[in-house]
CSV table of C-alpha atoms in Angstrom, one decimal:
chain,number,residue,atom,x,y,z
A,9,UNK,CA,-4.5,26.9,-16.5
A,10,UNK,CA,-4.5,23.2,-16.3
A,11,UNK,CA,-6.9,21.8,-13.7
A,12,UNK,CA,-5.2,20.2,-10.6
A,13,UNK,CA,-4.5,16.5,-10.9
A,14,UNK,CA,-6.8,14.7,-8.4
A,15,UNK,CA,-5.1,12.5,-5.7
A,16,UNK,CA,-5.3,8.8,-6.4
A,17,UNK,CA,-8.2,7.2,-4.7
A,18,UNK,CA,-7.5,4.2,-2.5
A,19,UNK,CA,-10.3,1.6,-2.6
A,20,UNK,CA,-11.2,0.1,0.7
A,21,UNK,CA,-12.1,-3.5,0.1
A,22,UNK,CA,-14.7,-5.4,1.9
A,23,UNK,CA,-13.3,-7.6,4.7
A,24,UNK,CA,-12.5,-11.2,3.6
A,25,UNK,CA,-14.6,-14.1,5.1
A,26,UNK,CA,-11.5,-15.1,7.0
A,27,UNK,CA,-11.2,-11.7,8.6
A,28,UNK,CA,-14.9,-11.6,9.4
A,29,UNK,CA,-14.5,-14.9,11.2
A,30,UNK,CA,-11.5,-13.8,13.2
A,31,UNK,CA,-13.2,-10.5,14.2
A,32,UNK,CA,-16.4,-12.4,15.2
A,33,UNK,CA,-14.2,-14.6,17.4
A,34,UNK,CA,-12.7,-11.5,19.1
A,35,UNK,CA,-16.1,-10.1,19.7
A,36,UNK,CA,-17.4,-13.4,21.3
A,37,UNK,CA,-14.3,-13.4,23.5
A,38,UNK,CA,-14.8,-9.7,24.4
A,39,UNK,CA,-18.4,-10.4,25.5
A,40,UNK,CA,-17.2,-13.0,27.9
A,41,UNK,CA,-14.3,-10.8,29.0
A,42,UNK,CA,-16.7,-8.0,29.8
A,43,UNK,CA,-18.6,-10.2,32.2
A,44,UNK,CA,-15.5,-11.2,34.2
A,45,UNK,CA,-14.8,-9.9,37.7
A,46,UNK,CA,-12.3,-7.2,38.5
A,47,UNK,CA,-10.0,-9.8,40.1
A,48,UNK,CA,-10.1,-12.0,37.0
A,49,UNK,CA,-9.3,-9.2,34.6
A,50,UNK,CA,-6.6,-7.9,37.0
A,51,UNK,CA,-5.0,-11.4,37.2
A,52,UNK,CA,-5.1,-11.7,33.4
A,53,UNK,CA,-3.1,-8.4,33.0
A,54,UNK,CA,-0.5,-9.6,35.5
A,55,UNK,CA,-0.2,-12.9,33.7
A,56,UNK,CA,0.4,-10.9,30.5
A,57,UNK,CA,3.2,-9.0,32.2
A,58,UNK,CA,4.8,-12.2,33.5
A,59,UNK,CA,4.7,-13.8,30.0
A,60,UNK,CA,6.3,-10.7,28.5
A,61,UNK,CA,9.0,-10.9,31.1
A,62,UNK,CA,9.6,-14.5,30.3
A,63,UNK,CA,9.8,-13.8,26.6
A,64,UNK,CA,11.9,-10.6,26.9
A,65,UNK,CA,14.9,-12.0,25.1
A,66,UNK,CA,12.9,-13.3,22.2
A,67,UNK,CA,11.0,-10.0,21.9
A,68,UNK,CA,14.2,-7.9,21.9
A,69,UNK,CA,15.8,-10.3,19.3
A,70,UNK,CA,12.7,-9.9,17.1
A,71,UNK,CA,12.9,-6.2,17.4
A,72,UNK,CA,16.6,-6.3,16.5
A,73,UNK,CA,15.7,-8.1,13.3
A,74,UNK,CA,13.1,-5.4,12.5
A,75,UNK,CA,15.7,-2.7,13.1
A,76,UNK,CA,18.1,-4.4,10.8
A,77,UNK,CA,15.5,-4.7,8.1
A,78,UNK,CA,14.5,-1.0,8.6
A,79,UNK,CA,18.1,0.1,8.2
A,80,UNK,CA,18.3,-1.9,4.9
A,81,UNK,CA,15.1,-0.3,3.7
A,82,UNK,CA,16.2,3.2,4.6
A,83,UNK,CA,13.4,3.8,7.1
A,84,UNK,CA,13.1,7.5,8.3
A,85,UNK,CA,15.0,8.2,11.5
A,86,UNK,CA,11.8,9.3,13.3
A,87,UNK,CA,10.2,5.9,12.5
A,88,UNK,CA,13.3,4.0,13.5
A,89,UNK,CA,13.3,5.8,16.9
A,90,UNK,CA,9.7,4.7,17.5
A,91,UNK,CA,10.4,1.2,16.3
A,92,UNK,CA,13.3,0.5,18.7
A,93,UNK,CA,12.4,-1.7,21.6
A,94,UNK,CA,15.6,-2.5,23.5
A,95,UNK,CA,15.8,-4.2,26.9
A,96,UNK,CA,15.4,-1.0,29.1
A,97,UNK,CA,12.4,0.2,27.0
A,98,UNK,CA,10.8,-3.2,27.1
A,99,UNK,CA,11.3,-3.4,30.9
A,100,UNK,CA,9.6,0.0,31.2
A,101,UNK,CA,6.7,-1.2,29.0
A,102,UNK,CA,6.3,-4.3,31.1
A,103,UNK,CA,6.2,-2.2,34.3
A,104,UNK,CA,3.5,-0.1,32.5
A,105,UNK,CA,1.4,-3.3,32.0
A,106,UNK,CA,1.8,-4.1,35.7
A,107,UNK,CA,0.7,-0.6,36.6
A,108,UNK,CA,-2.4,-1.0,34.5
A,109,UNK,CA,-3.3,-4.1,36.6
A,110,UNK,CA,-3.0,-2.0,39.7
A,111,UNK,CA,-5.4,0.7,38.5
A,112,UNK,CA,-9.0,0.8,39.9
A,113,UNK,CA,-11.6,-1.2,38.1
A,114,UNK,CA,-13.2,1.0,35.4
A,115,UNK,CA,-16.2,-1.2,35.1
A,116,UNK,CA,-19.4,-1.2,37.1
A,117,UNK,CA,-18.8,2.3,38.4
A,118,UNK,CA,-22.2,3.9,39.2
A,119,UNK,CA,-22.1,7.4,37.7
A,120,UNK,CA,-25.8,8.2,38.4
A,121,UNK,CA,-28.3,6.9,41.0
A,122,UNK,CA,-31.7,8.6,40.9
A,123,UNK,CA,-35.2,7.8,42.1
A,124,UNK,CA,-37.6,8.8,39.3
A,125,UNK,CA,-40.6,7.9,41.5
A,126,UNK,CA,-41.4,5.6,44.3
A,127,UNK,CA,-40.1,2.1,43.3
A,128,UNK,CA,-38.7,3.4,40.0
A,129,UNK,CA,-34.9,3.8,40.2
A,130,UNK,CA,-32.4,4.7,37.5
A,131,UNK,CA,-28.7,3.9,37.5
A,132,UNK,CA,-25.9,4.7,35.0
A,133,UNK,CA,-23.1,2.2,35.1
A,134,UNK,CA,-19.8,2.1,33.2
A,135,UNK,CA,-19.4,-0.9,30.8
A,136,UNK,CA,-16.8,-1.9,28.2
A,137,UNK,CA,-16.9,-0.5,24.6
A,138,UNK,CA,-16.6,-4.0,23.1
A,139,UNK,CA,-13.9,-4.4,20.5
A,140,UNK,CA,-11.0,-2.0,19.7
A,141,UNK,CA,-9.4,-1.8,16.3
A,142,UNK,CA,-5.9,-0.4,16.7
A,143,UNK,CA,-3.6,0.5,13.8
A,144,UNK,CA,-0.1,1.8,14.5
A,145,UNK,CA,3.1,2.5,12.6
A,146,UNK,CA,6.5,1.4,14.0
A,147,UNK,CA,5.3,1.3,17.6
A,148,UNK,CA,5.6,-2.3,18.9
A,149,UNK,CA,5.3,-1.0,22.5
A,150,UNK,CA,1.8,0.0,21.5
A,151,UNK,CA,0.8,-3.7,21.4
A,152,UNK,CA,1.5,-4.0,25.1
A,153,UNK,CA,-0.1,-0.8,26.1
A,154,UNK,CA,-3.3,-1.3,24.1
A,155,UNK,CA,-3.6,-5.0,25.0
A,156,UNK,CA,-3.2,-4.4,28.8
A,157,UNK,CA,-5.7,-1.5,28.8
A,158,UNK,CA,-8.2,-3.5,26.6
A,159,UNK,CA,-8.2,-6.5,28.9
A,160,UNK,CA,-8.3,-4.4,32.1
A,161,UNK,CA,-11.3,-2.6,30.8
A,162,UNK,CA,-13.1,-5.7,29.5
A,163,UNK,CA,-12.5,-5.1,25.7
A,164,UNK,CA,-11.2,-7.3,23.0
A,165,UNK,CA,-8.7,-5.9,20.4
A,166,UNK,CA,-7.7,-6.3,16.8
A,167,UNK,CA,-4.2,-5.0,16.5
A,168,UNK,CA,-2.4,-4.0,13.3
A,169,UNK,CA,1.2,-2.9,13.4
A,170,UNK,CA,3.3,-1.5,10.6
A,171,UNK,CA,5.2,-3.8,8.3
A,172,UNK,CA,8.4,-2.5,9.7
A,173,UNK,CA,7.4,-3.8,13.2
A,174,UNK,CA,6.0,-7.2,12.1
A,175,UNK,CA,8.5,-9.4,13.9
A,176,UNK,CA,8.3,-7.4,17.1
A,177,UNK,CA,4.5,-7.4,17.1
A,178,UNK,CA,4.2,-11.1,16.5
A,179,UNK,CA,6.6,-11.9,19.3
A,180,UNK,CA,4.8,-9.6,21.7
A,181,UNK,CA,1.3,-10.9,20.8
A,182,UNK,CA,2.5,-14.5,21.2
A,183,UNK,CA,3.7,-13.7,24.7
A,184,UNK,CA,0.5,-11.9,25.6
A,185,UNK,CA,-1.6,-14.8,24.4
A,186,UNK,CA,0.6,-17.2,26.3
A,187,UNK,CA,-0.1,-15.2,29.4
A,188,UNK,CA,-3.9,-15.1,28.8
A,189,UNK,CA,-3.9,-18.9,28.3
A,190,UNK,CA,-3.3,-19.4,32.0
A,191,UNK,CA,-6.0,-16.8,33.0
A,192,UNK,CA,-9.7,-16.5,32.9
A,193,UNK,CA,-9.5,-14.4,29.7
A,194,UNK,CA,-9.6,-16.3,26.4
A,195,UNK,CA,-6.5,-15.6,24.2
A,196,UNK,CA,-8.9,-15.0,21.3
A,197,UNK,CA,-9.7,-11.7,22.9
A,198,UNK,CA,-6.5,-10.4,21.2
A,199,UNK,CA,-5.9,-10.8,17.5
A,200,UNK,CA,-3.0,-9.6,15.3
A,201,UNK,CA,-3.6,-8.4,11.7
A,202,UNK,CA,-0.6,-8.8,9.4
A,203,UNK,CA,-1.5,-7.5,6.0
A,204,UNK,CA,-2.5,-4.2,4.3
A,205,UNK,CA,-5.6,-5.9,3.1
A,206,UNK,CA,-6.6,-6.8,6.6
A,207,UNK,CA,-6.0,-3.3,7.9
A,208,UNK,CA,-8.2,-1.9,5.1
A,209,UNK,CA,-10.8,-4.5,5.8
A,210,UNK,CA,-10.8,-3.5,9.5
A,211,UNK,CA,-12.2,-0.1,8.5
A,212,UNK,CA,-15.4,-1.9,7.3
A,213,UNK,CA,-15.9,-4.0,10.4
A,214,UNK,CA,-18.7,-1.8,11.8
A,215,UNK,CA,-20.9,-4.0,13.9
A,216,UNK,CA,-17.9,-6.0,15.0
A,217,UNK,CA,-15.5,-3.2,16.0
A,218,UNK,CA,-16.6,-0.4,18.2
A,219,UNK,CA,-13.7,2.1,18.1
A,220,UNK,CA,-10.7,2.5,15.9
A,221,UNK,CA,-7.5,3.9,17.4
A,222,UNK,CA,-4.8,5.0,14.9
A,223,UNK,CA,-1.3,5.7,16.2
A,224,UNK,CA,1.1,7.0,13.5
A,225,UNK,CA,1.5,9.7,10.9
A,226,UNK,CA,-1.0,12.3,10.2
A,227,UNK,CA,-1.5,10.8,6.8
A,228,UNK,CA,-2.5,7.5,8.4
A,229,UNK,CA,-4.9,9.0,10.8
A,230,UNK,CA,-6.6,11.2,8.2
A,231,UNK,CA,-6.9,8.3,5.8
A,232,UNK,CA,-8.6,6.2,8.5
A,233,UNK,CA,-10.9,9.1,9.5
A,234,UNK,CA,-12.0,9.5,5.9
A,235,UNK,CA,-12.6,5.8,5.2
A,236,UNK,CA,-14.6,4.3,8.0
A,237,UNK,CA,-18.0,4.6,9.7
A,238,UNK,CA,-16.5,3.3,12.9
A,239,UNK,CA,-15.7,6.1,15.5
A,240,UNK,CA,-12.1,7.1,15.5
A,241,UNK,CA,-10.0,8.2,18.5
A,242,UNK,CA,-6.7,9.9,17.8
A,243,UNK,CA,-4.9,12.9,16.5
A,244,UNK,CA,-3.6,13.7,13.1
A,245,UNK,CA,-0.8,16.2,14.0
A,246,UNK,CA,1.4,16.8,17.0
A,247,UNK,CA,2.5,20.4,16.5
A,248,UNK,CA,3.3,21.5,20.0
A,249,UNK,CA,4.6,25.0,21.1
A,250,UNK,CA,6.6,26.5,23.9
A,251,UNK,CA,6.1,30.2,24.5
A,252,UNK,CA,8.9,32.0,26.5
A,253,UNK,CA,7.4,35.1,28.1
A,254,UNK,CA,9.2,38.4,28.7
A,255,UNK,CA,9.1,37.7,32.5
A,256,UNK,CA,10.9,34.4,32.7
A,257,UNK,CA,13.6,32.5,34.5
A,258,UNK,CA,15.9,32.1,31.5
A,259,UNK,CA,18.0,29.1,32.6
A,260,UNK,CA,14.8,27.3,33.6
A,261,UNK,CA,13.2,28.1,30.2
A,262,UNK,CA,16.3,26.9,28.3
A,263,UNK,CA,16.2,23.6,30.3
A,264,UNK,CA,12.5,23.1,29.6
A,265,UNK,CA,12.9,23.9,25.9
A,266,UNK,CA,15.8,21.5,25.5
A,267,UNK,CA,13.9,18.7,27.1
A,268,UNK,CA,10.7,19.4,25.1
A,269,UNK,CA,12.7,19.2,21.9
A,270,UNK,CA,15.5,16.7,22.5
A,271,UNK,CA,14.4,14.2,25.2
A,272,UNK,CA,12.6,12.2,22.5
A,273,UNK,CA,12.2,14.2,19.3
A,274,UNK,CA,10.2,11.5,17.5
A,275,UNK,CA,7.3,11.7,20.0
A,276,UNK,CA,4.1,13.6,19.1
A,277,UNK,CA,4.5,15.6,22.4
A,278,UNK,CA,7.9,17.1,21.4
A,279,UNK,CA,7.8,20.8,20.6
A,280,UNK,CA,8.0,21.8,17.0
A,281,UNK,CA,7.8,25.6,17.4
A,282,UNK,CA,9.5,27.9,19.9
A,283,UNK,CA,7.8,31.3,20.4
A,284,UNK,CA,9.9,34.0,22.1
A,285,UNK,CA,8.7,37.3,23.5
A,286,UNK,CA,10.6,40.1,21.9
A,287,UNK,CA,12.1,41.2,25.2
A,288,UNK,CA,13.2,37.7,26.2
A,289,UNK,CA,14.5,36.6,22.8
A,290,UNK,CA,18.0,37.9,23.0
A,291,UNK,CA,18.9,36.7,26.5
A,292,UNK,CA,17.2,33.4,25.9
A,293,UNK,CA,18.9,32.7,22.6
A,294,UNK,CA,22.3,33.7,24.1
A,295,UNK,CA,22.0,30.7,26.4
A,296,UNK,CA,19.9,28.5,24.2
A,297,UNK,CA,21.8,28.6,20.9
A,298,UNK,CA,24.9,26.8,22.1
A,299,UNK,CA,22.8,24.3,24.0
A,300,UNK,CA,20.7,23.5,21.0
A,301,UNK,CA,23.8,23.3,18.8
A,302,UNK,CA,25.4,20.8,21.2
A,303,UNK,CA,22.2,18.7,21.1
A,304,UNK,CA,22.3,18.7,17.3
A,305,UNK,CA,19.1,20.7,16.8
A,306,UNK,CA,18.6,22.5,13.5
A,307,UNK,CA,16.9,25.8,14.2
A,308,UNK,CA,14.8,27.6,11.6
A,309,UNK,CA,13.8,31.1,12.4
A,310,UNK,CA,12.0,34.2,11.3
A,311,UNK,CA,13.8,37.4,10.5
A,312,UNK,CA,13.9,38.6,14.1
A,313,UNK,CA,15.3,35.4,15.5
A,314,UNK,CA,17.8,35.2,12.6
A,315,UNK,CA,19.1,38.6,13.6
A,316,UNK,CA,19.8,37.1,17.0
A,317,UNK,CA,21.8,34.2,15.8
A,318,UNK,CA,19.4,31.6,14.3
A,319,UNK,CA,21.2,30.6,11.1
A,320,UNK,CA,18.5,29.0,8.9
A,321,UNK,CA,15.4,30.8,7.6
A,322,UNK,CA,12.0,29.5,8.3
A,323,UNK,CA,9.2,29.3,5.7
A,324,UNK,CA,5.5,29.4,6.3
A,325,UNK,CA,5.5,25.6,6.0
A,326,UNK,CA,7.7,25.3,9.1
A,327,UNK,CA,5.0,26.7,11.3
A,328,UNK,CA,2.7,23.9,10.3
A,329,UNK,CA,5.2,21.0,10.2
A,330,UNK,CA,5.5,18.1,12.6
A,331,UNK,CA,9.2,17.3,12.2
A,332,UNK,CA,9.4,14.4,14.7
A,333,UNK,CA,13.2,15.1,14.5
A,334,UNK,CA,15.9,17.5,15.8
A,335,UNK,CA,14.4,20.4,13.9
A,336,UNK,CA,12.8,23.4,15.7
A,337,UNK,CA,11.1,26.5,14.2
A,338,UNK,CA,11.7,29.8,16.1
A,339,UNK,CA,9.6,32.9,16.0
A,340,UNK,CA,9.8,36.2,17.9
A,341,UNK,CA,6.4,37.6,18.9
A,342,UNK,CA,5.5,41.0,20.3
A,343,UNK,CA,3.4,39.9,23.2
A,344,UNK,CA,1.2,37.1,24.6
A,345,UNK,CA,-1.8,37.8,22.3
A,346,UNK,CA,0.4,37.3,19.3
A,347,UNK,CA,1.7,34.1,20.7
A,348,UNK,CA,-1.9,32.9,21.4
A,349,UNK,CA,-2.9,33.9,17.8
A,350,UNK,CA,0.0,31.9,16.4
A,351,UNK,CA,-0.9,28.8,18.4
A,352,UNK,CA,-4.6,29.1,17.5
A,353,UNK,CA,-3.6,29.4,13.8
A,354,UNK,CA,-0.9,26.7,13.5
A,355,UNK,CA,-1.4,24.4,16.5
A,356,UNK,CA,-2.9,20.9,16.5
A,357,UNK,CA,-4.6,21.2,19.9
A,358,UNK,CA,-2.2,18.6,21.3
A,359,UNK,CA,0.0,20.1,24.0
A,360,UNK,CA,1.4,23.7,24.4
A,361,UNK,CA,3.4,25.3,27.2
A,362,UNK,CA,4.5,28.6,28.6
A,363,UNK,CA,7.5,29.6,30.6
A,364,UNK,CA,6.8,32.7,32.7
A,365,UNK,CA,7.2,34.0,36.3
A,366,UNK,CA,4.1,36.1,36.0
A,367,UNK,CA,1.1,34.4,37.5
A,368,UNK,CA,-1.5,36.5,35.6
A,369,UNK,CA,0.2,35.8,32.3
A,370,UNK,CA,0.3,32.2,33.1
A,371,UNK,CA,-3.3,32.1,33.9
A,372,UNK,CA,-4.2,33.9,30.7
A,373,UNK,CA,-2.2,31.3,28.7
A,374,UNK,CA,-3.6,28.3,30.5
A,375,UNK,CA,-7.1,29.4,30.0
A,376,UNK,CA,-6.6,30.8,26.5
A,377,UNK,CA,-5.0,27.9,24.7
A,378,UNK,CA,-7.6,25.3,23.4
A,379,UNK,CA,-5.4,22.3,23.5
A,380,UNK,CA,-5.7,18.9,25.2
A,381,UNK,CA,-2.7,19.8,27.4
A,382,UNK,CA,-1.7,23.3,28.5
A,383,UNK,CA,1.4,23.5,30.7
A,384,UNK,CA,3.3,26.0,32.8
A,385,UNK,CA,7.0,25.9,33.3
A,386,UNK,CA,7.4,22.3,32.4
A,387,UNK,CA,8.2,20.2,29.3
A,388,UNK,CA,5.5,19.1,26.9
A,389,UNK,CA,7.0,15.6,27.1
A,390,UNK,CA,4.8,15.0,30.2
A,391,UNK,CA,1.8,14.5,27.9
A,392,UNK,CA,1.9,10.8,28.3
A,393,UNK,CA,-0.4,8.2,29.9
A,394,UNK,CA,2.3,6.5,31.9
A,395,UNK,CA,3.5,9.9,33.2
A,396,UNK,CA,-0.1,10.9,34.1
A,397,UNK,CA,-0.4,7.7,36.2
A,398,UNK,CA,-2.6,5.9,33.7
A,399,UNK,CA,-0.2,3.0,33.5
A,400,UNK,CA,-0.3,3.2,29.7
A,401,UNK,CA,-2.3,5.0,27.0
A,402,UNK,CA,-4.3,3.9,24.0
A,403,UNK,CA,-3.3,7.1,22.3
A,404,UNK,CA,-3.6,10.8,22.6
A,405,UNK,CA,-6.9,12.5,21.5
A,406,UNK,CA,-7.0,16.1,20.3
A,407,UNK,CA,-10.7,16.2,19.7
A,408,UNK,CA,-12.9,18.5,21.8
A,409,UNK,CA,-15.3,15.9,23.0
A,410,UNK,CA,-14.0,13.5,25.7
A,411,UNK,CA,-11.8,11.6,26.0
A,412,UNK,CA,-9.1,14.2,25.4
A,413,UNK,CA,-5.3,14.1,25.8
A,414,UNK,CA,-3.6,10.9,26.9
A,415,UNK,CA,-6.4,8.3,27.0
A,416,UNK,CA,-6.2,5.5,29.5
A,417,UNK,CA,-8.9,3.2,30.9
A,418,UNK,CA,-11.5,5.9,31.1
A,419,UNK,CA,-11.5,6.3,27.3
A,420,UNK,CA,-12.3,2.6,26.8
A,421,UNK,CA,-15.6,2.4,28.7
A,422,UNK,CA,-19.0,3.7,27.9
A,423,UNK,CA,-22.1,3.5,30.1
A,424,UNK,CA,-25.5,1.8,30.3
A,425,UNK,CA,-28.7,3.0,31.9
A,426,UNK,CA,-30.4,0.5,34.2
A,427,UNK,CA,-34.0,1.3,35.2
A,428,UNK,CA,-35.7,-0.9,37.8
A,429,UNK,CA,-39.5,-0.6,38.4
A,430,UNK,CA,-42.5,-2.5,39.7
A,431,UNK,CA,-45.1,-2.4,36.9
A,432,UNK,CA,-44.6,1.3,36.2
A,433,UNK,CA,-46.0,2.6,32.9
A,434,UNK,CA,-45.5,5.9,31.1
A,435,UNK,CA,-49.2,6.4,30.6
A,436,UNK,CA,-49.7,7.0,34.3
A,437,UNK,CA,-47.3,10.0,34.1
A,438,UNK,CA,-48.6,11.3,30.8
A,439,UNK,CA,-52.1,11.4,32.1
A,440,UNK,CA,-51.2,13.1,35.4
A,441,UNK,CA,-52.0,10.2,37.6
A,442,UNK,CA,-48.4,10.0,38.9
A,443,UNK,CA,-45.5,12.5,39.0
A,444,UNK,CA,-41.7,12.2,39.0
A,445,UNK,CA,-39.7,12.9,42.1
A,446,UNK,CA,-36.3,12.9,40.4
A,447,UNK,CA,-34.6,12.5,43.8
A,448,UNK,CA,-30.8,11.8,43.7
A,449,UNK,CA,-29.7,8.8,45.7
A,450,UNK,CA,-26.2,8.1,47.1
A,451,UNK,CA,-23.8,6.8,44.5
């Protein structure tokens, strides 16, 4: 047998001197930004929103040009859906920026206040991360979300959009920097990278960039995770499930399933697999099949679901595929444990939901699924920073350590320990001359 052919190795180049200079400028601006007051940062975000509003026509026109180029290039439908930024979508994004401005200040929050001994007091305060590196595919609205969250939380940002969104991203960043020019925040806090070489060089900017946030395909995210020493926040797959229990309100479950698949199928929080309890499968599919057909959904099922009307056969690959399209895998399971086993085996720990009228079953599912979001009787499409009231999100994290799920301002801050004393030295405690009180003080 011939040995497998190794995958081609992509060399990650060192950042160019020009990129190093730009990144250093962002870091200097970020250090100044992190020292500004809550009101100054809030005013800067509102100025960004005003500038976006003033340049709305130019931004929509730039996006229209991107869409025309994407059509000529035969861009995949899922990417086209993410790329589109029409007037209503832009207006919603601008409102998201304004909502970020209204959020409570994430900086300077005292998380711990403790007297270690008389006159020796410890505090833990929230502070900015520093500089974010954000790489995204076909998502021009991500520029607005990331930029507003970055400035509100005192961070600078290096932003790199996909080639297919180049005109949209340039128009958006130009507006954002125009807004910042009239605020206390230096426009240099936001920088747009435009080439593949720059996006690869970004991966080696450890020391200048504190966190990389990829938003795009699982291939993109995995490549970044494998080729940088900078911490990465994100998720590689969005394989979300809906389990329909045997005790269920069928019309409600059909409505939830349709929304979770069709409301925006290109999103990472759309369901890719529908699990049906054997006793609910027939009545559910009787109502759901015509509804899915009317919505243009291509169903791929196991043998049991095909016997109930699902036309196309599913393969093992369908259970582990993120379609980002109007395609849905369907499997009939014997019981809740089998559904949980399927989700544990094939899920991506993003968002999974159950439809049931049984409170005990619901509780078992909610506590038994190890995903960032676990829902009862509602669509997985609610896994979104704006819908959670975060104003916007920098991305969705499926890692176990926090931040997890839709990440807003709280994911862009870290903390610093401040210790105030009066000539205290460790030797006094090591020798037994003094002892710690460890008395918690009011926050």
